[in-house]
Every structure is written in structure tokens, then in C-alpha cells.
Amino acid sequence: MNKVWKRTYTYYFLLPAAIIYLIIFILPTFMSFFFGMTRWTLQDWTYIGLENFKTFFQESSLNIGFKNTFIYAVVTCGLKVVFGLLLGVFLTSKIRTKNYLRSVVFFPTLVSTIAVGIAFSTLMHPTEGLINTTLASLGISGPDWLGDTRIALLSVAFVDVWKGVGFATVIYIAGIMSIPEEYYEALQIDGGNSWHKFWNIILPLSRPATNAVIILAFIGGLRSFDILWPMTRGGPGFATDVIASIIYKQYQAGFYGLATAGNVILFLFVSVLAFPLSLYLNRREVDL
Amino acid sequence: MIRSIRRFSVEVAAVLASVLIFWIPLYFVFVNAMKDKRGASLQSMAWPASNHLWSNIREVIQARNHMLIHAFVNSAMLTLFSIALLLLVCAMAGFVMQRRSDRVTPWISFFVLAGLIIPPAIVPTIWVLKNLHLFKTMLGLIMVEVALAFPFGVLLYRGFMGAIPREIDEASVVDGCGGFRLFFQIIFPLLKPVNATIIVTSSVAIFNDFTNPLYFFPGSKNATVQLTLYNFMSQFVSQYNLLYTNILLITLPPLVLFIFFNKKIVAGITAGAVKG
């Protein structure tokens, strides 16, 4: 590149972005590796080695976060892929209420997460909530959705899917619409039915959409905090505590070193799971 | 004939399912926001006997010295300034990142992409903000929002910049344009579609953001609307009508945006997801 272009595309353009991004995001990320190994009051710190990490792995109120985070991410991601795909196929077929249905499915994506969380936690109230009173009038006694340790995490995951499925659907709609018409024509000549259309054309050729949904939903699920916190605050007990909510609890309790160690663990957790996943998915992508 | 009947019944079923799954929660919030304290505590779907919506709204707004109004002002400022800064910063960075290629550019791309995946390190960020005297300030929160939205924004700009021919740059430079003039007078006006996409998608995301204000903008005096709802949650625990009224009020701005910019929002999300 010659001198004129170097001067024209000067790195001064990057300066404002670099200042903000480096100071507010990159610097704290690097610092977290150090402060995760300290006892920290924000004013001063004592180096304690890997003590915080040991605590995190040994104490059952903390290490339950790994299991819950993983379950939560897998469940929400899986359901979003399945429902997103089905809705995507349905909403690209020849139906008259297409625009209405697309809007309705997408709308919850734009509602504030905390409002959704609060509204659903009253709907899921064991005795007074609308869900259980409706079930009771049908003669079914509904479970304590958010109070039962066995299903609380799944209840929250369900609300997450309710709110997020519109996002997955929109990506699938874009993916399915970009499949060239010729494939369908070829199928028609060969006499395939609508099952063949789904299984042999739409499913393999909407692969880029599937990959995008899996990656985004999975990473989002691993980092999830804002829908879970107003609904259960990690309870009952620690049954719905994920790594992100544990970080917040330790931060509130003033254990800044431990909270930072939690952040490092979340960082490693996301990297270890998300990078190989995205490599694997991208390798299997086919070109149209 | 049979086919069309089948198709019709599937469609009716889909519309009914959409009402059951998506409209009922919204309707429930709306109906209970119109009831008085006793009516809302029943948590039923019944239409209220008398409309208390206006008095509920008045009460929610007046609670804690009109905190909700302050919160709306704060949220509006946060959204507005964050987006203005975000647009400028991302457009400038995306311009150079797409046009230049030397030994440094892969590294820049790596750090930007990492920002899409890595969760922010919270306590160290608070420590940095504290040392800059930006913790618990609006400016600090704006910086956080911009830093966290930067990777997504810059990728959109970089992608769009590829479609702007280099010949435009060459012609301008031959005519004596410097880099800054080229960017601000010629390139930036061409970026309108991306600007619109980012304005619409980020304004929803930043207005609805709960986690970052919770960590970096604490204190009951200066709250955003999402934080007031969270704080009211414990205060209004026996007054569901007020809680629902509050939910209704803070859902209105995104709803209005949705009605006007539905297509734009959807386009923005798909563009970002497929490129990212």
C-alpha cells in the first residue's frame, strides 16, 4: 500500500474505538486473570494463588453453577433450534396470515427481559398464578413451576425460549428464503412430496441459519442472567444458580476476588465449549 | 378442495395457538394494569368492572418522588448518547478495517471477534471505571454500552463498506480530499442503511438492558427504567396492579418502535447474524 493510502486510511480513525474498547473491555478482561487470583476489596488486594478457583470447584453451592449453566444452554439452544426451524418452515409456506404470525412470534424479542421475567413469575405462581388456576379448573393440579427444585430451571428455560424463539425464527426465515427455486423445481420433476422437500432440501440448505442460531443461542444461554435473576434469583436453594448469577451474588456479598474468578471460569467455559462448536459447525457447512 | 380445507384448518390452528401462547400474557398484563389493588390480586383474566388504569399510572409515576420520570429521562439519555457515540466510533473503525490490510489488521479483527463471544469481566470493569471516576455515572454507563456493542456494530459496517467501490475513494483523493474529509463528506452519507439498522436494533437493546445498569449504575437515585421495575418488584409485591402498570409503561417505547420499524429491525438482526 502506498503512502497516500496509508495517510488516507489512517489509524487515527480507530483511535476513539480503540480507547473505549481497550479500556472498558479488553483491559478488564486481561486484568480478570490476575484479580481472580487475589482477595480483593477494590482498594487493595492480596495474592492467594488458585484459592478462589479451588473454592469454586469444591463448594457445592458454587459448582452447581457448571451443571446448571450447561443444562440451561443446551435446553434453550435445542428448543430454539427446533421451534425456530419449524416456525421458519411454516411461516415461509403459502399461508395468508403470514405477516401477522411473523410479527406476533417476533414481538417478545423486543420486550424488556425483566418485564417478561416478572410477568411470568406471577403467571407461574403455584396457587394464584394463571397457569395453575387454569390447570386446576381442568382438574389438573399444576406443579410449583419456580419453587420445585427439579423443574425450576426448566421453567425459566421455557420463558427464555418463549422470548427468544422469534429471533431464531427470523434467522431461519431468511435462510429458507435464500434457497434457490430450482431445487424445488427439481424435486417436483422427481416427484418428491413435502416431507422430501423438508428433509432433503430445506434442512440441509438452511444449514448456515442453523449454525448461526446454534452459536448465538448457545453462547447466549451460557451467559444468561437477566431473565433468570428476576424470576428465581438462583433459588430455590441453589437449584437455578448459573455461573452468571453466582458472579452477581459473590459481587453483592463483597467477594470481589471470587466474583472475578467466576468471570474467568465463565470465560473459559464459554471458550472451551463455543470455539470447537463453531469450528465443527462451519466445517460441515455446504455451499449453495 | 380437501387440500385447501386442510390448509385452512392448519392456519386457524396456528392463529389460535399464537393467541394462546403470545397474546394471553400480554392481555393478562394489560387487563390487570386496569384493575384496583384487590381486583389485581385475584390474578384473573376477567375484564375489570371499572377502569383504574389512569389512577394506577398516576400512582406508579408518583411513587418514590417521581422516580419513574427520572428513570425515563435517564434511559432516554443513555439510549440517545450511546447510539450517537456507537455510530461514530463503529463507522470510523469499520471504514479503516475494511479498506486497509497490513500486518496489524488480522489482530484487530481477532480482538473484535473475541468481543462477540467473551463475557465482560465485571468487577475489573468496575475497578477501571472507579479509577477513572466514571463508576455510577451516566458517562461511564454509556462507555460500557458502546464498548459492548462495538464488535457487532463494526462488523456490520465492515461488511457494508465492502459494497462501496474503492473508485469513489480514488476519485476523491485525486481531487484533493484528505482521509477525514473523504470519510465524513463522502463515505459516511453512503452508510445510511447501516446507520438505520444499528439505530433501530441497538436502541431496543440498550433501552431494555438490565444487567449493565445493575452493575455499573447502581443506587436508587439514578436508575434506568429497567432498574426501577426491578426495584418496584419488592415494593409492589402486594400491589400487582401497579407492578403491571409499570411493566406496561416501560414496554410502550419498544412497542412503538416495533410498529413503525418492524421490517428494519428484522433486516438488521438477520444481517448481523449471518455475517457474524
Coordinates of C-alpha atoms in Angstrom, one line a residue:
Chain A
M1 CA 0.0 0.0 0.0
N2 CA 1.5 3.3 -0.9
K3 CA 1.9 6.4 1.2
V4 CA -1.2 8.3 0.0
W5 CA -3.5 5.4 1.0
K6 CA -1.8 4.9 4.3
R7 CA -2.4 8.6 5.1
T8 CA -6.0 8.4 3.8
Y9 CA -6.9 5.3 5.7
T10 CA -5.1 6.5 8.8
Y11 CA -5.3 4.5 12.0
Y12 CA -6.5 7.7 13.7
F13 CA -9.9 6.5 12.6
L14 CA -9.5 3.6 15.0
L15 CA -8.5 5.8 17.9
P16 CA -11.9 6.6 19.5
A17 CA -13.0 3.0 19.2
A18 CA -9.7 1.7 20.4
I19 CA -9.7 3.9 23.5
I20 CA -13.2 2.9 24.6
Y21 CA -12.9 -0.8 23.6
L22 CA -9.4 -1.3 25.1
I23 CA -10.1 0.5 28.4
I24 CA -13.6 -0.7 29.0
F25 CA -13.5 -4.2 27.6
I26 CA -10.0 -5.7 26.8
L27 CA -8.1 -4.3 29.8
P28 CA -10.6 -5.6 32.4
T29 CA -10.6 -9.0 30.6
F30 CA -6.9 -9.3 30.9
M31 CA -7.0 -8.0 34.5
S32 CA -9.5 -10.5 35.5
F33 CA -6.9 -13.3 35.1
F34 CA -4.8 -11.6 37.8
F35 CA -7.5 -10.4 40.1
G36 CA -9.2 -13.8 40.0
M37 CA -6.2 -15.0 42.0
T38 CA -6.5 -12.4 44.8
R39 CA -8.5 -11.5 47.8
W40 CA -9.7 -8.1 46.6
T41 CA -11.5 -5.1 48.2
L42 CA -11.2 -2.8 45.2
Q43 CA -8.8 -0.7 47.2
D44 CA -6.1 -3.3 47.8
W45 CA -5.5 -7.0 47.2
T46 CA -3.6 -10.0 48.5
Y47 CA -2.4 -12.6 46.2
I48 CA -3.8 -16.1 47.1
G49 CA -3.0 -18.1 44.0
L50 CA -5.6 -20.5 42.8
E51 CA -7.5 -20.4 46.1
N52 CA -10.6 -18.8 44.6
F53 CA -10.8 -21.3 41.8
K54 CA -10.5 -24.2 44.2
T55 CA -13.4 -22.8 46.2
F56 CA -15.4 -22.5 43.1
F57 CA -14.9 -26.2 42.2
Q58 CA -15.2 -27.6 45.7
E59 CA -18.1 -25.8 47.2
S60 CA -21.4 -27.3 46.2
S61 CA -23.3 -24.0 46.2
L62 CA -20.8 -22.7 43.6
N63 CA -20.0 -25.7 41.4
I64 CA -23.7 -26.4 40.9
G65 CA -23.4 -23.5 38.5
F66 CA -21.5 -25.5 35.9
K67 CA -24.1 -28.2 35.6
N68 CA -27.0 -25.6 35.6
T69 CA -25.3 -23.3 33.1
F70 CA -24.7 -26.3 30.7
I71 CA -28.2 -27.7 31.1
Y72 CA -29.7 -24.3 30.6
A73 CA -27.7 -23.5 27.5
V74 CA -28.3 -26.9 25.9
V75 CA -32.1 -26.9 26.6
T76 CA -32.7 -23.3 25.5
C77 CA -30.5 -23.7 22.4
G78 CA -32.1 -27.0 21.4
L79 CA -35.6 -25.8 21.8
K80 CA -34.9 -22.6 19.9
V81 CA -33.4 -24.5 17.0
V82 CA -36.3 -27.0 16.8
F83 CA -39.1 -24.4 17.2
G84 CA -37.3 -21.8 15.1
L85 CA -36.9 -24.3 12.3
L86 CA -40.5 -25.5 12.4
L87 CA -41.8 -21.9 12.6
G88 CA -39.5 -20.9 9.9
V89 CA -40.7 -23.6 7.5
F90 CA -44.3 -22.9 8.4
L91 CA -44.0 -19.1 8.0
T92 CA -42.4 -19.4 4.6
S93 CA -45.1 -21.6 3.2
K94 CA -48.1 -20.3 1.4
I95 CA -50.4 -19.1 4.2
R96 CA -52.5 -16.0 4.4
T97 CA -51.8 -14.9 7.9
K98 CA -48.0 -15.0 7.4
N99 CA -47.3 -11.4 8.2
Y100 CA -49.5 -11.4 11.3
L101 CA -47.9 -14.6 12.6
R102 CA -44.4 -13.4 11.9
S103 CA -45.0 -10.2 13.9
V104 CA -46.5 -12.0 16.8
V105 CA -43.7 -14.5 17.1
F106 CA -41.1 -11.8 16.8
F107 CA -42.6 -9.3 19.2
P108 CA -41.4 -10.8 22.6
T109 CA -37.8 -10.4 21.4
L110 CA -38.3 -6.6 21.8
V111 CA -40.0 -6.7 25.2
S112 CA -37.7 -5.9 28.2
T113 CA -36.3 -9.1 29.6
I114 CA -37.0 -8.1 33.2
A115 CA -40.6 -7.3 32.4
V116 CA -41.0 -10.8 30.8
G117 CA -39.4 -12.4 33.8
I118 CA -41.6 -10.6 36.3
A119 CA -44.8 -11.2 34.4
F120 CA -44.1 -14.9 34.0
S121 CA -43.1 -15.4 37.6
T122 CA -46.6 -14.2 38.6
L123 CA -48.2 -16.3 35.9
M124 CA -46.3 -19.3 37.3
H125 CA -47.2 -18.7 41.0
P126 CA -48.1 -22.2 42.4
T127 CA -51.5 -21.3 43.8
E128 CA -52.6 -17.9 42.5
G129 CA -50.9 -17.9 39.1
L130 CA -52.9 -18.0 35.9
I131 CA -51.2 -21.2 34.6
N132 CA -52.1 -23.3 37.6
T133 CA -55.5 -21.8 38.2
T134 CA -56.3 -22.7 34.6
L135 CA -55.0 -26.2 35.0
A136 CA -56.9 -26.5 38.3
S137 CA -60.2 -25.6 36.5
L138 CA -59.4 -28.5 34.1
G139 CA -58.9 -30.8 37.1
I140 CA -55.1 -31.0 36.9
S141 CA -53.0 -29.9 39.8
G142 CA -50.1 -28.0 38.3
P143 CA -46.6 -28.2 39.7
D144 CA -44.8 -25.4 41.6
W145 CA -43.1 -24.1 38.5
L146 CA -40.5 -22.0 40.1
G147 CA -40.4 -23.5 43.6
D148 CA -39.8 -27.1 42.7
T149 CA -36.0 -27.7 42.5
R150 CA -36.5 -30.4 39.8
I151 CA -38.3 -28.2 37.3
A152 CA -37.4 -24.6 38.3
L153 CA -34.5 -24.4 35.8
L154 CA -36.6 -25.8 33.0
S155 CA -39.4 -23.3 33.7
V156 CA -37.0 -20.4 33.4
A157 CA -35.6 -22.0 30.2
F158 CA -39.1 -22.2 28.8
V159 CA -39.7 -18.5 29.4
D160 CA -36.3 -17.8 27.7
V161 CA -37.4 -19.8 24.7
W162 CA -40.8 -18.0 24.6
K163 CA -38.9 -14.7 24.4
G164 CA -36.1 -15.8 22.1
V165 CA -37.8 -18.1 19.6
G166 CA -38.8 -15.2 17.4
F167 CA -35.1 -14.3 16.9
A168 CA -34.3 -17.9 15.8
T169 CA -37.4 -17.9 13.5
V170 CA -36.4 -14.7 11.8
I171 CA -32.9 -16.1 11.0
Y172 CA -34.5 -19.3 9.7
I173 CA -36.9 -17.4 7.5
A174 CA -34.0 -15.5 5.9
G175 CA -32.1 -18.8 5.4
I176 CA -35.0 -20.7 3.9
M177 CA -35.9 -17.7 1.6
S178 CA -32.4 -17.7 0.2
I179 CA -32.7 -21.3 -1.1
P180 CA -32.9 -21.1 -4.9
E181 CA -36.2 -22.0 -6.5
E182 CA -34.5 -24.6 -8.8
Y183 CA -34.1 -27.1 -6.0
Y184 CA -37.9 -27.2 -5.5
E185 CA -38.5 -27.5 -9.3
A186 CA -36.1 -30.4 -9.5
L187 CA -37.9 -32.1 -6.6
Q188 CA -41.2 -31.6 -8.3
I189 CA -39.9 -33.2 -11.5
D190 CA -38.6 -36.2 -9.5
G191 CA -42.0 -36.5 -7.8
G192 CA -40.9 -35.7 -4.2
N193 CA -43.5 -34.9 -1.5
S194 CA -43.4 -32.3 1.1
W195 CA -41.5 -34.5 3.5
H196 CA -38.8 -34.9 0.9
K197 CA -38.8 -31.1 0.5
F198 CA -38.2 -30.6 4.2
W199 CA -35.7 -33.4 4.7
N200 CA -33.7 -33.2 1.5
I201 CA -33.8 -29.6 0.6
I202 CA -34.8 -27.2 3.4
L203 CA -32.9 -28.9 6.3
P204 CA -29.5 -29.3 4.6
L205 CA -29.6 -26.0 2.7
S206 CA -30.7 -23.9 5.7
R207 CA -27.5 -25.1 7.4
P208 CA -25.9 -21.6 7.7
A209 CA -29.1 -20.4 9.5
T210 CA -28.9 -23.5 11.8
N211 CA -25.3 -22.8 12.6
A212 CA -26.0 -19.1 13.4
V213 CA -28.9 -20.0 15.6
I214 CA -26.9 -22.7 17.5
I215 CA -23.9 -20.5 18.1
L216 CA -25.9 -17.4 19.1
A217 CA -28.4 -19.3 21.3
F218 CA -25.7 -21.4 22.9
I219 CA -23.4 -18.5 23.8
G220 CA -26.4 -16.5 24.9
G221 CA -27.6 -19.4 27.1
L222 CA -24.2 -19.8 28.7
R223 CA -24.0 -16.1 29.6
S224 CA -27.7 -15.8 30.6
F225 CA -28.5 -13.8 33.6
D226 CA -31.2 -11.2 33.1
I227 CA -34.2 -13.4 32.7
L228 CA -33.2 -15.8 35.4
W229 CA -32.5 -13.3 38.1
P230 CA -35.9 -11.6 38.5
M231 CA -37.6 -15.0 38.2
T232 CA -35.8 -17.1 40.8
R233 CA -32.6 -15.3 42.0
G234 CA -30.9 -18.6 41.7
G235 CA -33.4 -20.3 44.1
P236 CA -35.0 -22.4 45.4
G237 CA -31.8 -23.1 47.3
F238 CA -29.2 -23.1 44.5
A239 CA -31.3 -25.0 42.1
T240 CA -31.3 -22.4 39.3
D241 CA -27.9 -20.8 40.0
V242 CA -25.9 -20.4 36.8
I243 CA -22.4 -19.0 36.7
A244 CA -23.5 -15.5 35.8
S245 CA -25.9 -15.4 38.8
I246 CA -23.2 -16.7 41.1
I247 CA -20.9 -14.0 39.9
Y248 CA -23.5 -11.4 40.8
K249 CA -24.2 -13.0 44.2
Q250 CA -20.4 -13.0 45.1
Y251 CA -20.1 -9.4 43.9
Q252 CA -23.0 -8.3 46.1
A253 CA -21.5 -10.1 49.1
G254 CA -18.3 -8.2 48.5
F255 CA -16.2 -11.2 47.5
Y256 CA -14.7 -9.3 44.5
G257 CA -11.8 -11.8 44.0
L258 CA -14.2 -14.7 44.0
A259 CA -16.6 -13.0 41.6
T260 CA -13.7 -12.2 39.3
A261 CA -12.6 -15.8 39.4
G262 CA -16.1 -16.7 38.4
N263 CA -15.8 -14.4 35.5
V264 CA -12.6 -16.1 34.4
I265 CA -14.3 -19.5 34.7
L266 CA -17.2 -18.3 32.6
F267 CA -14.8 -17.0 30.1
L268 CA -13.0 -20.4 29.9
F269 CA -16.3 -22.3 29.9
V270 CA -17.7 -20.3 27.0
S271 CA -14.4 -20.5 25.1
V272 CA -13.9 -24.3 25.6
L273 CA -17.5 -25.0 24.5
A274 CA -18.2 -22.4 21.9
F275 CA -15.0 -22.3 19.8
P276 CA -14.8 -26.0 19.0
L277 CA -18.6 -26.0 18.4
S278 CA -18.3 -23.2 15.9
L279 CA -15.3 -24.8 14.1
Y280 CA -17.2 -28.1 13.9
L281 CA -20.4 -26.4 12.5
N282 CA -18.5 -24.3 10.0
R283 CA -16.7 -27.3 8.6
R284 CA -19.9 -29.0 7.9
E285 CA -21.5 -26.1 6.1
V286 CA -22.2 -26.7 2.4
D287 CA -22.2 -24.0 -0.3
L288 CA -25.4 -23.3 -2.2
Chain B
M1 CA -60.7 -29.0 -2.2
I2 CA -59.7 -31.2 0.7
R3 CA -56.3 -29.8 0.5
S4 CA -57.5 -26.2 0.8
I5 CA -59.7 -27.2 3.8
R6 CA -56.8 -28.8 5.4
R7 CA -54.6 -25.8 4.8
F8 CA -57.3 -23.5 6.1
S9 CA -57.7 -25.5 9.4
V10 CA -53.9 -25.6 9.9
E11 CA -53.9 -21.8 9.6
V12 CA -56.8 -21.4 12.0
A13 CA -55.0 -23.7 14.5
A14 CA -51.8 -21.6 14.1
V15 CA -53.6 -18.3 14.8
L16 CA -55.4 -19.8 17.8
A17 CA -52.0 -21.1 19.1
S18 CA -50.5 -17.7 18.6
V19 CA -53.3 -16.1 20.7
L20 CA -52.9 -18.7 23.4
I21 CA -49.1 -18.5 23.6
F22 CA -48.3 -14.9 22.8
W23 CA -51.4 -12.8 23.3
I24 CA -52.6 -14.1 26.6
P25 CA -49.5 -13.0 28.7
L26 CA -49.8 -9.5 27.1
Y27 CA -53.5 -9.3 27.6
F28 CA -53.1 -10.5 31.2
V29 CA -50.6 -7.7 32.0
F30 CA -52.9 -5.1 30.3
V31 CA -56.1 -6.2 31.9
N32 CA -54.6 -6.3 35.4
A33 CA -53.0 -2.9 34.9
M34 CA -56.6 -1.6 34.7
K35 CA -57.8 -3.1 38.0
D36 CA -57.6 -1.8 41.5
K37 CA -55.4 -3.5 44.1
R38 CA -58.0 -6.1 45.2
G39 CA -59.0 -6.9 41.6
A40 CA -55.4 -7.5 40.5
S41 CA -54.6 -9.7 43.5
L42 CA -57.1 -12.2 42.1
Q43 CA -54.9 -12.5 39.0
S44 CA -57.8 -13.4 36.8
M45 CA -58.3 -12.8 33.1
A46 CA -61.7 -11.2 33.6
W47 CA -62.2 -7.7 32.2
P48 CA -62.2 -5.2 35.1
A49 CA -65.5 -3.9 36.4
S50 CA -64.2 -0.3 36.4
N51 CA -61.2 1.1 34.7
H52 CA -58.4 2.2 37.1
L53 CA -55.6 2.5 34.5
W54 CA -55.2 6.3 34.8
S55 CA -55.1 6.3 38.6
N56 CA -52.6 3.4 38.5
I57 CA -50.4 5.2 36.1
R58 CA -50.6 8.3 38.3
E59 CA -49.6 6.3 41.3
V60 CA -46.7 4.5 39.6
I61 CA -45.3 7.8 38.4
Q62 CA -45.7 9.5 41.7
A63 CA -44.1 6.6 43.7
R64 CA -40.8 7.5 45.4
N65 CA -40.7 11.1 44.3
H66 CA -41.5 10.6 40.6
M67 CA -38.6 8.2 40.3
L68 CA -40.1 6.7 37.1
I69 CA -39.9 10.1 35.3
H70 CA -36.2 10.5 36.3
A71 CA -35.7 6.9 35.1
F72 CA -37.3 7.6 31.7
V73 CA -35.1 10.7 31.3
N74 CA -32.0 8.6 32.2
S75 CA -33.0 5.8 29.9
A76 CA -33.6 8.2 27.0
M77 CA -30.3 9.9 27.5
L78 CA -28.5 6.6 27.8
T79 CA -30.0 5.3 24.6
L80 CA -29.5 8.5 22.7
F81 CA -25.9 9.2 23.6
S82 CA -24.8 5.6 23.4
I83 CA -26.1 5.3 19.9
A84 CA -24.7 8.5 18.7
L85 CA -21.3 7.6 20.0
L86 CA -21.6 4.0 18.8
L87 CA -22.4 5.0 15.3
L88 CA -19.5 7.4 15.0
V89 CA -17.0 5.0 16.6
C90 CA -18.1 1.9 14.6
A91 CA -18.4 3.7 11.3
M92 CA -14.9 5.2 11.5
A93 CA -13.4 1.9 12.7
G94 CA -15.2 -0.2 10.1
F95 CA -14.1 2.1 7.3
V96 CA -10.4 1.7 8.1
M97 CA -10.7 -2.0 8.9
Q98 CA -12.3 -2.8 5.6
R99 CA -10.0 -0.6 3.5
R100 CA -6.7 -1.4 5.0
S101 CA -4.8 -4.6 5.0
D102 CA -1.4 -5.0 6.6
R103 CA 0.1 -7.0 9.4
V104 CA -1.9 -5.4 12.1
T105 CA -5.4 -5.9 10.7
P106 CA -5.8 -9.6 11.4
W107 CA -5.1 -8.8 15.1
I108 CA -7.6 -6.1 15.2
S109 CA -10.2 -8.5 13.7
F110 CA -9.3 -11.1 16.2
F111 CA -9.9 -8.9 19.2
V112 CA -13.1 -7.6 17.8
L113 CA -14.5 -11.1 17.1
A114 CA -13.4 -12.2 20.6
G115 CA -15.7 -9.4 21.9
L116 CA -18.7 -11.2 20.4
I117 CA -18.1 -14.3 22.4
I118 CA -16.3 -13.3 25.7
P119 CA -18.5 -12.3 28.6
P120 CA -17.3 -8.9 30.1
A121 CA -15.2 -9.1 33.2
I122 CA -17.5 -7.3 35.6
V123 CA -15.6 -6.4 38.8
P124 CA -12.4 -5.4 36.9
T125 CA -14.5 -3.1 34.8
I126 CA -16.0 -1.5 37.9
W127 CA -12.4 -1.1 39.2
V128 CA -11.3 0.6 36.0
L129 CA -14.4 2.9 36.0
K130 CA -13.8 3.8 39.6
N131 CA -10.3 4.8 38.9
L132 CA -11.4 7.0 36.0
H133 CA -14.2 8.4 38.3
L134 CA -16.8 7.1 35.9
F135 CA -18.4 4.5 38.1
K136 CA -22.1 5.2 38.9
T137 CA -22.1 8.0 36.3
M138 CA -24.1 8.2 33.1
L139 CA -20.9 8.7 31.0
G140 CA -19.4 5.5 32.4
L141 CA -22.5 3.5 31.6
I142 CA -22.6 5.0 28.1
M143 CA -18.9 3.9 27.6
V144 CA -19.8 0.4 28.8
E145 CA -22.8 0.1 26.4
V146 CA -20.6 1.4 23.5
A147 CA -17.7 -0.9 24.3
L148 CA -20.0 -4.0 24.5
A149 CA -22.0 -3.1 21.3
F150 CA -18.9 -2.2 19.4
P151 CA -17.9 -5.6 17.9
F152 CA -21.4 -6.3 16.4
G153 CA -21.6 -2.7 15.0
V154 CA -18.2 -2.6 13.5
L155 CA -18.8 -6.0 11.7
L156 CA -21.9 -4.6 10.1
Y157 CA -20.1 -1.5 8.9
R158 CA -17.2 -3.5 7.6
G159 CA -19.5 -5.8 5.7
F160 CA -21.4 -2.9 4.2
M161 CA -18.2 -1.0 3.4
G162 CA -17.2 -3.8 1.1
A163 CA -20.0 -2.9 -1.2
I164 CA -18.9 0.7 -1.6
P165 CA -16.5 0.8 -4.6
R166 CA -12.9 2.0 -4.0
E167 CA -13.1 4.1 -7.1
I168 CA -15.1 6.6 -5.1
D169 CA -12.1 6.9 -2.7
E170 CA -9.7 7.2 -5.5
A171 CA -11.7 9.9 -7.3
S172 CA -12.0 11.9 -4.1
V173 CA -8.3 11.6 -3.2
V174 CA -7.3 12.6 -6.7
D175 CA -9.5 15.7 -6.3
G176 CA -7.5 16.5 -3.1
C177 CA -9.6 15.0 -0.3
G178 CA -7.9 14.1 2.9
G179 CA -8.8 11.0 4.8
F180 CA -11.2 12.7 7.2
R181 CA -12.9 14.7 4.5
L182 CA -13.3 11.6 2.4
F183 CA -14.9 9.8 5.3
F184 CA -17.2 12.5 6.7
Q185 CA -18.3 14.1 3.4
I186 CA -18.4 11.2 1.0
I187 CA -18.4 7.8 2.8
F188 CA -20.5 8.5 5.9
P189 CA -23.6 9.7 3.9
L190 CA -23.4 6.4 1.9
L191 CA -23.7 4.4 5.1
K192 CA -27.3 5.4 5.9
P193 CA -28.7 1.9 5.6
V194 CA -26.3 0.5 8.3
N195 CA -26.8 3.6 10.4
A196 CA -30.6 3.0 10.4
T197 CA -30.1 -0.7 11.2
I198 CA -27.9 0.0 14.1
I199 CA -30.1 2.8 15.4
V200 CA -33.1 0.6 15.5
T201 CA -31.6 -2.6 16.8
S202 CA -29.3 -1.0 19.4
S203 CA -31.9 1.4 20.7
V204 CA -34.1 -1.6 21.7
A205 CA -31.2 -3.5 23.2
I206 CA -29.8 -0.5 25.2
F207 CA -33.2 0.7 26.4
N208 CA -34.1 -2.9 27.5
D209 CA -30.7 -3.5 29.0
F210 CA -30.9 -4.6 32.6
T211 CA -27.5 -6.3 33.5
N212 CA -25.2 -3.4 32.8
P213 CA -27.2 -0.7 34.6
L214 CA -27.5 -3.1 37.5
Y215 CA -23.7 -3.4 37.8
F216 CA -22.4 -0.1 36.6
F217 CA -25.2 2.4 37.5
P218 CA -26.4 1.3 40.9
G219 CA -28.1 3.4 43.5
S220 CA -31.8 4.2 43.8
K221 CA -31.4 7.8 42.8
N222 CA -30.2 7.5 39.3
A223 CA -31.9 4.5 37.8
T224 CA -32.9 3.4 34.3
V225 CA -36.5 2.2 33.7
Q226 CA -35.5 -1.4 33.8
L227 CA -33.9 -0.9 37.2
T228 CA -37.0 0.9 38.6
L229 CA -39.1 -2.0 37.6
Y230 CA -36.7 -4.3 39.4
N231 CA -36.7 -2.1 42.5
F232 CA -40.5 -1.8 42.4
M233 CA -40.8 -5.6 42.3
S234 CA -40.2 -5.8 46.0
Q235 CA -42.1 -2.7 46.8
F236 CA -45.2 -3.6 44.8
V237 CA -45.3 -7.2 45.8
S238 CA -48.8 -6.9 47.2
Q239 CA -49.9 -4.4 44.6
Y240 CA -49.9 -6.3 41.3
N241 CA -51.9 -3.6 39.6
L242 CA -49.1 -1.2 40.0
L243 CA -46.5 -3.7 39.0
Y244 CA -48.3 -4.5 35.8
T245 CA -48.9 -0.8 35.1
N246 CA -45.2 -0.3 35.4
I247 CA -44.5 -3.2 33.0
L248 CA -47.0 -1.7 30.6
L249 CA -45.4 1.7 30.7
I250 CA -41.8 0.5 30.0
T251 CA -43.0 -1.8 27.3
L252 CA -44.5 1.1 25.3
P253 CA -41.4 2.6 23.7
P254 CA -40.2 -0.7 22.1
L255 CA -43.7 -1.4 21.1
V256 CA -44.0 1.9 19.3
L257 CA -40.6 1.3 17.6
F258 CA -41.8 -2.2 16.6
I259 CA -44.9 -0.9 15.0
F260 CA -43.0 1.6 12.8
F261 CA -39.8 -0.2 12.1
N262 CA -40.7 -3.9 12.2
K263 CA -39.1 -4.7 8.8
K264 CA -35.9 -2.7 9.6
I265 CA -35.4 -4.5 12.9
V266 CA -35.8 -7.9 11.3
A267 CA -33.4 -7.0 8.5
G268 CA -30.9 -5.7 10.9
I269 CA -31.0 -8.9 13.0
T270 CA -30.6 -11.2 10.1
A271 CA -27.8 -9.2 8.6
G272 CA -25.9 -9.2 11.8
A273 CA -26.4 -12.9 12.5
V274 CA -25.4 -14.2 9.1
K275 CA -22.3 -12.0 8.8
G276 CA -21.2 -12.6 12.4

